[in-house]
Amino acid sequence: MEQDIYLFHQGNLRYSYQLFGAHVDVQNGEAGIRFAVWAPNAVQVSVVGLFNDWDGREHPMKKLNDQGVWCVFIPGLETGMMYKYEILTTHGHLRLKSDPYAFSSEQRPNTASIIHPLHDYTWNDEEWMKQRTERNIYESPVSIYELHLGSWKNIESEVFYTYREYADMVIPYVKELGYTHIELLPLTEHPFDRSWGYQATGYYSVTSRYGTPDDFRYFVDQCHQAGIGVLLDWVPGHFCKDEHGLRRFDGEALYEYENPSKAEKSQWGTLTFDFARNEVQSFLISNAIYWLKEYHLDGIRVDAVASMLYLDFGKNDGEWELNEHGGRENIEAVTFVKKMNEAIFEEVPNILMMAEESTSWPLVSAPTYSGGLGFNYKWNMGWMNDMLTYMELDPIHRKYHHHLLTFSLMYAFSENFVLPISHDEVVHGKKSLLNKMPGDYWQKFANLRAFLAYMYAHPGKKLLFMGGEFGQFDEWKDMEELDWKLLDYDSHASIFNYIKQLHQLYKDMPALWELDHKEEGFFWIDPNNNEQSIVSFARNSRATNDQLIVVCNFTPEVYHNYSIGVPEQGFYEEVFTSDAEHFGGSGQTNGLRLKTVPVPWQGQDQQITMTIPPLGVSFLKRTVTKEVEHEE
């Protein structure tokens, strides 16, 4: 224990949750629970609960060192019991606090911690975990279904199913659609439903809204057995101010900065973690490792990274102070992020660490040894903003904003990108993805199909928020379940089927993912036809015969006998089109094989003539035949 305490104070205890919190133990032949907490400014700390009538005089803790680690063993206590810490501050106030390291918590609005064993679940996902260590995620298909459990389906508003019940409903649905991963909005315990988990109090407690920690382990286990990875949103940048939580935990600023200009995130009403404090580093790094190790998660999406990196994030002039070098970067936060990522990849390799970083900070997804922040993926917020702005334009105006369609390829290989259409884009008056699309009823669906096809053809892994897969008309209603009744209507059922088929194409075609992060995986054929809002490009895999030609038309005009340059002689077959009638399209397809003509065009040695569908995307693949081989 002494060595662990030393490492904790040095900021290097990567498994601090094994030291702190409530643990089943046996001392002097008696079974009970060992409690440990960090509260350096406390005059006295006690464990209280129903077992002692919440009387702090019954079970005072012993202070083990001058740096504020308190510990006590209480015989006879069992798992499932509720407890809190009663803390006497230097100001003479008694505070009742939830355990920062509690593994389980009471269901809101109650706030007590619950004793829960750390290891009491038998996993059955050995095959998945073995395959994960062997998989090259960078050269694999990754399509993520972003999910908020409570509003995916619920019994009624604020009354939810359990993790086990969600497993039975969500997993077959996601598997049918063809997603490779589920990403869950934060499940750390939080007091307010409408914070969606982004303002937490219990960083080691999976929220009790949907059941117990082992219920959630079952959810992950079942996902893995079905071949689906599980990612979790995680919020190390800030925490909420509720009295039972981390705020002024022992009567003084402890987990948060003492300096209000650094501590306060006024736009969210939250407090920033003190990234310079070693014990806070141990707390947060251990927390990420905890979720990855103890819940077998396949990755973490780190929320609001920019809010950690910049001192002036969300602040007005006069509300923040320059760093010691006269800049606006939070130097200790940058150092912490690098340290965190190094620790995580050493302890849990072959996982995803995805940064939601909304600025142009360089090398976010590069290793720390080459000057990067150490994540292995970054959300491409630039692509998302440009494309949604473009798609919301009336097609007649798109030719004046053609750069929004093509600019992302100027930097597409500067990071390992995920293309995200997340919950943030379909809430708070921003409209649903379908309702962002201009035009009449048919055109809205055609625009959506075209957008999704372009997204899946564009370099980068994919993420789509729930409801987008069947064309939810209303924006996300976080207190109600999705509008499942829409699947009874042909247009919405067709979008659902379209996503299924698009995923099948995506998985079947290595050109769409194998070289996602390398320049040789993409080249433009014609990015400049702004007058007709048509772009064409190629996606490559390592195998030369896997190349795909992608042609996108973002106007409702049909073009017959349209010439496209192609690099190889042969016949080209349309392997997928967003305009197929069974998807709700107009059926302007290329049913016959398209033979090349040896006339250079658009920088290519050959050309083909094809039909370009309205508001449509066509995927073409070269078919080598005996006739062509003979000609060659």
GROMACS .gro file of N, CA and C in nm, residues 139-143 174-181 226-228 456 499-514 548:
model
  102
  139GLU      N    1  -0.665  -0.004  -4.068
  139GLU     CA    2  -0.691  -0.061  -4.200
  139GLU      C    3  -0.812  -0.154  -4.196
  140SER      N    4  -0.906  -0.121  -4.110
  140SER     CA    5  -1.029  -0.200  -4.095
  140SER      C    6  -1.150  -0.108  -4.113
  141PRO      N    7  -1.263  -0.165  -4.152
  141PRO     CA    8  -1.385  -0.083  -4.157
  141PRO      C    9  -1.430  -0.046  -4.016
  142VAL      N   10  -1.463   0.079  -3.995
  142VAL     CA   11  -1.515   0.127  -3.867
  142VAL      C   12  -1.635   0.216  -3.896
  143SER      N   13  -1.752   0.171  -3.855
  143SER     CA   14  -1.873   0.253  -3.864
  143SER      C   15  -1.942   0.247  -3.729
  174VAL      N   16  -2.848  -0.319  -3.423
  174VAL     CA   17  -2.722  -0.265  -3.472
  174VAL      C   18  -2.653  -0.366  -3.564
  175LYS      N   19  -2.662  -0.492  -3.529
  175LYS     CA   20  -2.602  -0.596  -3.612
  175LYS      C   21  -2.671  -0.603  -3.748
  176GLU      N   22  -2.804  -0.593  -3.749
  176GLU     CA   23  -2.877  -0.595  -3.876
  176GLU      C   24  -2.834  -0.478  -3.964
  177LEU      N   25  -2.815  -0.362  -3.905
  177LEU     CA   26  -2.775  -0.244  -3.982
  177LEU      C   27  -2.633  -0.254  -4.034
  178GLY      N   28  -2.548  -0.333  -3.967
  178GLY     CA   29  -2.413  -0.353  -4.015
  178GLY      C   30  -2.306  -0.265  -3.954
  179TYR      N   31  -2.339  -0.194  -3.846
  179TYR     CA   32  -2.237  -0.114  -3.777
  179TYR      C   33  -2.133  -0.204  -3.713
  180THR      N   34  -2.011  -0.152  -3.705
  180THR     CA   35  -1.904  -0.228  -3.639
  180THR      C   36  -1.893  -0.195  -3.491
  181HIS      N   37  -1.937  -0.075  -3.451
  181HIS     CA   38  -1.923  -0.030  -3.312
  181HIS      C   39  -2.047   0.046  -3.267
  226ALA      N   40  -2.151  -1.073  -3.022
  226ALA     CA   41  -2.218  -1.049  -3.151
  226ALA      C   42  -2.126  -0.983  -3.253
  227GLY      N   43  -2.000  -0.960  -3.216
  227GLY     CA   44  -1.905  -0.899  -3.308
  227GLY      C   45  -1.914  -0.749  -3.317
  228ILE      N   46  -1.963  -0.684  -3.212
  228ILE     CA   47  -1.979  -0.538  -3.211
  228ILE      C   48  -1.890  -0.478  -3.102
  456TYR      N   49  -1.959   0.790  -4.674
  456TYR     CA   50  -1.897   0.658  -4.669
  456TYR      C   51  -1.789   0.641  -4.775
  499ILE      N   52  -2.915   0.217  -4.554
  499ILE     CA   53  -2.801   0.214  -4.461
  499ILE      C   54  -2.746   0.072  -4.450
  500LYS      N   55  -2.834  -0.026  -4.444
  500LYS     CA   56  -2.790  -0.166  -4.439
  500LYS      C   57  -2.705  -0.200  -4.560
  501GLN      N   58  -2.755  -0.164  -4.679
  501GLN     CA   59  -2.682  -0.196  -4.801
  501GLN      C   60  -2.554  -0.114  -4.816
  502LEU      N   61  -2.558   0.010  -4.768
  502LEU     CA   62  -2.438   0.094  -4.773
  502LEU      C   63  -2.329   0.036  -4.683
  503HIS      N   64  -2.369  -0.014  -4.566
  503HIS     CA   65  -2.273  -0.080  -4.478
  503HIS      C   66  -2.216  -0.206  -4.541
  504GLN      N   67  -2.301  -0.280  -4.609
  504GLN     CA   68  -2.252  -0.402  -4.674
  504GLN      C   69  -2.149  -0.368  -4.781
  505LEU      N   70  -2.180  -0.265  -4.863
  505LEU     CA   71  -2.083  -0.218  -4.961
  505LEU      C   72  -1.954  -0.176  -4.893
  506TYR      N   73  -1.968  -0.098  -4.788
  506TYR     CA   74  -1.851  -0.046  -4.714
  506TYR      C   75  -1.762  -0.160  -4.666
  507LYS      N   76  -1.822  -0.261  -4.606
  507LYS     CA   77  -1.742  -0.372  -4.552
  507LYS      C   78  -1.680  -0.456  -4.663
  508ASP      N   79  -1.753  -0.469  -4.775
  508ASP     CA   80  -1.707  -0.556  -4.883
  508ASP      C   81  -1.597  -0.493  -4.967
  509MET      N   82  -1.580  -0.363  -4.958
  509MET     CA   83  -1.486  -0.293  -5.047
  509MET      C   84  -1.369  -0.235  -4.967
  510PRO      N   85  -1.256  -0.306  -4.963
  510PRO     CA   86  -1.139  -0.254  -4.889
  510PRO      C   87  -1.095  -0.116  -4.934
  511ALA      N   88  -1.127  -0.079  -5.058
  511ALA     CA   89  -1.089   0.055  -5.105
  511ALA      C   90  -1.153   0.165  -5.023
  512LEU      N   91  -1.263   0.135  -4.954
  512LEU     CA   92  -1.331   0.236  -4.876
  512LEU      C   93  -1.276   0.251  -4.734
  513TRP      N   94  -1.177   0.167  -4.696
  513TRP     CA   95  -1.126   0.178  -4.558
  513TRP      C   96  -0.980   0.138  -4.539
  514GLU      N   97  -0.924   0.060  -4.629
  514GLU     CA   98  -0.792   0.003  -4.601
  514GLU      C   99  -0.683   0.110  -4.598
  548LEU      N  100  -1.221   0.172  -5.658
  548LEU     CA  101  -1.358   0.217  -5.681
  548LEU      C  102  -1.355   0.357  -5.739
   0.00000   0.00000   0.00000
